[in-house]
Amino acid sequence: MKRAVSAMALIGLWLPAALAVAGPKGGLPDPAASWEHLWRDVLIDLFIIGVVFLTAGLYWVFKYRATRPGQVGDAPKLDRLSAIGWAVVPAFLFMADDFYLAAKGWTVWNEYRNVPRNALEVKVTGSMWAWNFEYDNGVVTTFDPDAKEGEGLVVPVGKPVVLRMTSSDVVHSFFLPQHRVKEDLMPGRVTYLWFNPKAPGETIATCTEFCGNRHSFMWTKVKAVPQADFDAWMAKQKQDKKA
Amino acid sequence: MSNSTSSPGHVHHWETSVAPMLVVGGILFLVVFGFAGWFAYNSKMMAFVSAGLGLPLLLAGVAKWTAEGLTHKPLIEGVSPAALPIFIVSEVFIFLGLFVSYWTMRLSAGDNWPPVGTPTDFNLVLPIIMTVILVTSSLTYHVAEVKLGKGDLGGFRTWVLISIVLGALFLGCTVYEYSHLLHQNFGPSTNAYSSAFFSITGFHASHVLVGLGVFVAVLLGAMKGLTNKYFSFCAGLYWHFVDVVWFFVASQVYYW
Amino acid sequence: MSAPTSGFNLKEWIFTTDHKRIGILYLIGSIAAFALAGIMALLIRIEQGAPGPTIVSDNFTGGDQYNVWLYFHGAAMILGFLIPGLTGFAANYLIPLMIGAKDVAFPRINALSVWLFWAGIVVALLTFVIPDKPDIMWTGYPPYSISGTRGNTAFYVFTVHLIGFSSILASVNFLVTVIYMRAPGMGWNQLNMFVWSCVTALIIQLIFVPVLAAAVTLLLFDKYLGTHFYDPANGGDVLLYQNLFWFYSHPAVYVIFLPAMGIFYEIFATMAKNPIFNYKAAVYGGMCVIVLISGEVWVHHLYYSGMPDWIRIGQMVSTLLISVPVGLMTISLFGTLYRGAVTFNTPMYYGAAALYLLLIGGLTGIPLAMTVMSVHLGETSFTHAHFHFIMGIFATFSVFAAVDFWFPKISGRMLNEGQAKLGFWLNFIGVNITFWPLFIIGVEGMPRRYWDYSQFPAHFADYHKVATIGAFIVALGMALTISNWILSAIKGQKAGDNPWGSKSLEWTHTATPPGPGNFPKDVTVDASWTPYNYH
Ligand code: HEA
Ligand code: HEA
Ligand code: CUA
Ligand SMILES: [Cu+2]
């Protein structure tokens, strides 16, 4: 019993040190990629914990089956030291893992919240049940999910986009699954999120805060196009607006 | 209906009481369906019928309960003075919930406080009078308890009655104050301050009302010569708690 | 031991103040809520089985129908089934028996609690017949819940009030009972794990339910009296409600989790004939620590709600640290099996499954607890799968395991083992088929509370279809399990006083089933007694 305790103590000291080795660094900030990287690490971490516990549990369940009627268990009685050891050592191991996860999570979180200075700013208004996008030159776009008509949110590739968001009625949430980010919109407050459209293509943003009857239909196209196309598109929008 | 044994020895039959079910029925009709009728469905008819059903049920339940409490010997005696403080813990958290809501609005308003619509000539003397009344009633109830301890049942009745009168006076002040404010177009929906004002003082007043109800139950029992020192102690403890909460209500809501 | 004398007497049941009968009244109410909420789950699953309207009328009214089902499913499962099933049924039936008391401290208040709970269920059921059906989800967020005439918020609020008041009274009652009515000689370290788990859960309930009560009361005032607590246009605050709500509702998950663990400790110790591994670590380092920190983590439900960044980070750390006390409890649970002599019967089947369910459900809480992971995973099917595994399966199984385990004591008869085991396997296989697909599409972005998801890739429909099939397997298993209880209670084989050979008072010192007053002879225990004295 004491051997087991000291072995665990050893792991407890070694593990945090080993895990403290930092992850990859450098390059342009790309929250979505960092998210995926972190997700892999978290899965591995949890998989190990799960496998250790589950193997022990299932192995004991099957190994220690009663073989004759009236049989009782013969678990050794814990002496004081091992009882304390079996509380303190695992507690520190778990804490080590928690702090490791917290530190990693915090790092990526900072990427999520620090908006690059050159970001394109778009004002988003959510209302029951549609999204409105207003660019800084006053161009407003929207999208109708029933008719599948409208421009939705159009952004240039390679330029960070920050959304300043508010709601005109109830709580909504702007969720961009492909960019691994969401944030709620509320009346009376402005919230923000940013993302980095790396490649041209079309994806969706959809509402993830319950807002009534047509909550499932409150989605919009999000299109990333090369800068030149974006400029042309924007010029056309301005034209249409004047007309 | 109830057939509790008079000895704490072994019980050989199932204990029953109708009182709890009457109380629940009363609450269901009076509060739930009454409120829904009046406010959610704008049906005075539904509200009055529900309340008409619920109120007698509730009163019958409480009366039955009090009678049983004063005549039957419980399984274990003398634990209610420990139970009531535990219950009060949860009451404290309800009030805390309300105060937190008030503080949130108050602190986020900055200089816009009190918000437009609040009367400038808020009566700040009345709360002081109300405080004096409530504190006095706590003291008079304490006197009642002392009398009871000395076995002076007559004195007990008198002092409980005085406490009840004072409590009613306090509620009277609230009614006066509310009607005065409503006349100045300061109602629950006027602004953020009025929301908090009516919710918090109203919630406190409802506690005064419950406390008064308990006092009446104690008094009615005492009229028949039935007393229970734990019951009257708990009634007092609850009243003192309501009294203490009032200090917070008054200082936060009126003078901050 | 003498069997109780009496035939069935309806008056003695509905006006009862006996804790055992009150426990059974709780059980009947909570299983009824479960069955109804389960049927709503089936409707939900059929609707989600394919994109586009399946059983709802069309795209424009479909939401209204679906949202009512989902509202009832969530509210009834948590408020109507699990909390009353554990701290109502199990706590009522077992605590006095386990501590050697004749009843609870305040039997009439106990009866008041159970009928308040029933009144709450009645009010919840009115959902289906009133105009303006509640559709505000079990979370009831304003401004939606206070806007317009739709979604009758009053019935939601009163359901919460009635059941909340019922649980506050129950908390007071049971805390006093455990403090003052333990058998002479019974120290705190000799209590059953289940009793400890209830004590800690009830402390949480006592403190946090009132905050919920305040939060929903203000909802009522805002909607019907025109106050402005949650109305930003008039000095109110939208996030205030969310904070108050989760300040209660996160601790509420431990009100469910702790007694569920308590039940499995009892089953493990009895079936493995072992004492609890490291009892004190689990009680003081696990349960008591959970009481202390459960109130400091609620913001993990508001990671994407626009709370200030510093508090999102702070509560990420405190949320992650919950894994420490839970981990100690887990070690103690698993360790109880070590060198045991395990008997496999239905309760132990559920126990073995619980090992796995606890890990899947608990560990998937960890990515959700990390702020940055949660801004993608939160509010998606991943969250669904997380809480269905830990709550909808692990804790739900604990109720089923508890009924199976104490069935001989409660009814005096044995269950039909074959049917019980078949029910178990259908339940276990079914839930895995139902909820694993939700993890996968959750990571890919399937949002919650969507009945239509045509905007997402086509393969989402396949996963949803699989989940729907799983739900029907569960329904079959549940129907077998519940009907087994009813049939066996009427005509099962007669049970002895202690069929599992347990050492706990409810088995060793009472008749089967226990009569009025519980114990034929007053119980006293000595310092060497524990409920787990197997060797
Ligand atoms: C019984 C109910 C129950 C329980 C016990 C839990 C337990 C936990 N829950 Fe869960 N949760 C819910 C019910 C429950 N939850 C519900 C109902 C919701 C959705 C509400 C709604 O929005 O409608 C929810 C949602 C929810 C969210 C919000 C997601 C979102 O916004 O969409 C989060 C985020 O942090 C979370 C986290 C956790 C964590 C960290 C635990 C921890 O307590 C888990 C701890 C357990 C373990 C970690 C496993 C065992 C431990 C070990 C093996 C030790 C070693 C482990 C480590 C060191 C990591 N839960
Ligand atoms: C204890 C809690 C609990 C339990 C047990 C369950 C059980 C189930 N849940 Fe539920 N669920 C929640 C709590 C729970 N759920 C909550 C809190 C939400 C969130 C709500 C919200 O978003 O607001 C949710 C949401 C939720 C959704 C999300 C819908 C959406 O977001 O759009 C789905 C979808 O698949 C679902 C499915 C299921 C299924 C298939 C089961 C199955 O396991 C159910 C199986 C049971 C039955 C099928 C009943 C069987 C009984 C009978 C057939 C009667 C037999 C009777 C006799 C013989 C007398 N649940
Ligand atoms: Cu907007 Cu959901
Ligand atoms: Cu939580």
Short mmCIF file of C-alpha atoms and ligand atoms in Angstrom, two decimals, chain A residues 46 49 53 94 97-98 101, chain C residues 78 138-139 246 250 253-254 256-257 300-301 303-304 319 322-323 326-327 330 358-359 362-363 365-366 368-370 374 377-380 383 386-387 390-391 395 448-449, ligand 1:
data_model
loop_
_atom_site.label_atom_id
_atom_site.label_comp_id
_atom_site.label_asym_id
_atom_site.label_seq_id
_atom_site.Cartn_x
_atom_site.Cartn_y
_atom_site.Cartn_z
CA LEU A 46 -9.45 12.75 -21.04
CA ILE A 49 -8.01 9.36 -17.51
CA PHE A 53 -10.35 4.41 -14.39
CA PHE A 94 -6.20 15.99 -10.49
CA ASP A 97 -4.26 18.23 -14.70
CA ASP A 98 -6.85 20.93 -14.06
CA LEU A 101 -5.93 22.38 -18.95
CA ILE C 78 -35.35 17.73 -13.78
CA TRP C 138 -36.68 24.90 -18.57
CA THR C 139 -34.25 27.83 -18.40
CA TRP C 246 -27.44 29.32 -12.96
CA HIS C 250 -25.48 24.52 -11.40
CA VAL C 253 -26.89 19.27 -10.64
CA TYR C 254 -25.07 18.22 -7.47
CA ILE C 256 -28.95 15.20 -8.27
CA PHE C 257 -25.42 13.89 -8.53
CA HIS C 300 -19.60 28.09 -17.00
CA HIS C 301 -23.15 28.22 -18.36
CA TYR C 303 -19.23 31.47 -21.24
CA TYR C 304 -20.67 32.80 -24.49
CA THR C 319 -15.18 24.63 -12.57
CA ILE C 322 -14.71 20.38 -9.24
CA SER C 323 -13.02 17.34 -10.72
CA VAL C 326 -15.70 14.35 -7.70
CA GLY C 327 -12.51 12.45 -8.45
CA THR C 330 -14.98 8.31 -7.86
CA LEU C 358 -19.94 8.50 -14.68
CA LEU C 359 -16.71 8.70 -16.64
CA GLY C 362 -18.21 13.62 -16.11
CA LEU C 363 -15.18 13.79 -18.35
CA GLY C 365 -17.95 18.16 -18.72
CA ILE C 366 -14.24 19.04 -18.76
CA LEU C 368 -17.28 22.32 -21.64
CA ALA C 369 -15.70 23.73 -18.51
CA MET C 370 -12.86 25.24 -20.56
CA SER C 374 -17.23 25.93 -24.70
CA LEU C 377 -19.21 23.15 -27.93
CA GLY C 378 -21.66 24.98 -25.69
CA GLU C 379 -25.33 25.07 -26.71
CA THR C 380 -24.75 22.20 -29.14
CA THR C 383 -23.82 19.57 -24.26
CA HIS C 386 -22.81 15.43 -21.74
CA PHE C 387 -25.78 16.00 -19.53
CA ILE C 390 -24.35 12.18 -16.44
CA MET C 391 -27.92 13.11 -15.56
CA ALA C 395 -28.44 9.69 -12.26
CA ARG C 448 -29.66 22.80 -29.36
CA ARG C 449 -33.40 23.31 -29.48
C1 HEA D 1 -26.35 15.53 -12.74
C2 HEA D 1 -26.13 16.49 -13.50
C3 HEA D 1 -24.81 17.06 -13.93
C4 HEA D 1 -23.54 16.86 -13.43
C5 HEA D 1 -23.10 15.99 -12.27
C6 HEA D 1 -22.66 17.68 -14.23
C7 HEA D 1 -21.30 17.75 -14.01
C8 HEA D 1 -20.46 18.62 -14.67
N1 HEA D 1 -20.81 19.48 -15.69
FE1 HEA D 1 -22.64 19.63 -16.56
N2 HEA D 1 -24.52 20.03 -17.20
C9 HEA D 1 -25.66 19.44 -16.74
C10 HEA D 1 -25.76 18.47 -15.77
C11 HEA D 1 -24.68 17.99 -15.02
N3 HEA D 1 -23.38 18.35 -15.19
C12 HEA D 1 -26.81 19.96 -17.44
C13 HEA D 1 -28.26 19.58 -17.21
C14 HEA D 1 -26.32 20.91 -18.35
C15 HEA D 1 -27.10 21.72 -19.39
C16 HEA D 1 -27.99 22.72 -18.82
C17 HEA D 1 -28.73 23.45 -19.90
O1 HEA D 1 -28.13 24.36 -20.51
O2 HEA D 1 -29.91 23.14 -20.15
C18 HEA D 1 -24.87 20.93 -18.15
C19 HEA D 1 -24.05 21.79 -18.85
C20 HEA D 1 -22.73 21.97 -18.53
C21 HEA D 1 -21.94 23.06 -19.01
C22 HEA D 1 -22.41 24.21 -19.94
C23 HEA D 1 -22.42 23.81 -21.35
C24 HEA D 1 -23.14 24.76 -22.23
O3 HEA D 1 -23.18 25.95 -21.91
O4 HEA D 1 -23.65 24.35 -23.24
C25 HEA D 1 -20.67 22.89 -18.49
C26 HEA D 1 -19.53 23.81 -18.69
O5 HEA D 1 -18.66 23.88 -17.96
C27 HEA D 1 -20.70 21.70 -17.66
C28 HEA D 1 -19.63 21.20 -16.94
C29 HEA D 1 -19.70 20.18 -16.00
C30 HEA D 1 -18.57 19.75 -15.20
C31 HEA D 1 -17.17 20.26 -15.27
C32 HEA D 1 -19.06 18.78 -14.35
C33 HEA D 1 -18.27 18.05 -13.29
O6 HEA D 1 -18.96 18.04 -12.07
C34 HEA D 1 -17.91 16.66 -13.72
C35 HEA D 1 -16.88 16.07 -12.78
C36 HEA D 1 -16.59 14.62 -13.09
C37 HEA D 1 -15.47 14.14 -13.65
C38 HEA D 1 -14.40 15.05 -14.13
C39 HEA D 1 -15.29 12.68 -13.89
C40 HEA D 1 -14.77 11.91 -12.70
C41 HEA D 1 -13.47 12.41 -12.18
C42 HEA D 1 -12.28 11.80 -12.36
C43 HEA D 1 -12.17 10.50 -13.06
C44 HEA D 1 -11.09 12.43 -11.78
C45 HEA D 1 -10.05 12.85 -12.76
C46 HEA D 1 -10.52 13.86 -13.75
C47 HEA D 1 -9.85 14.99 -14.07
C48 HEA D 1 -8.61 15.45 -13.42
C49 HEA D 1 -10.37 15.84 -15.19
N4 HEA D 1 -21.96 21.16 -17.71
#
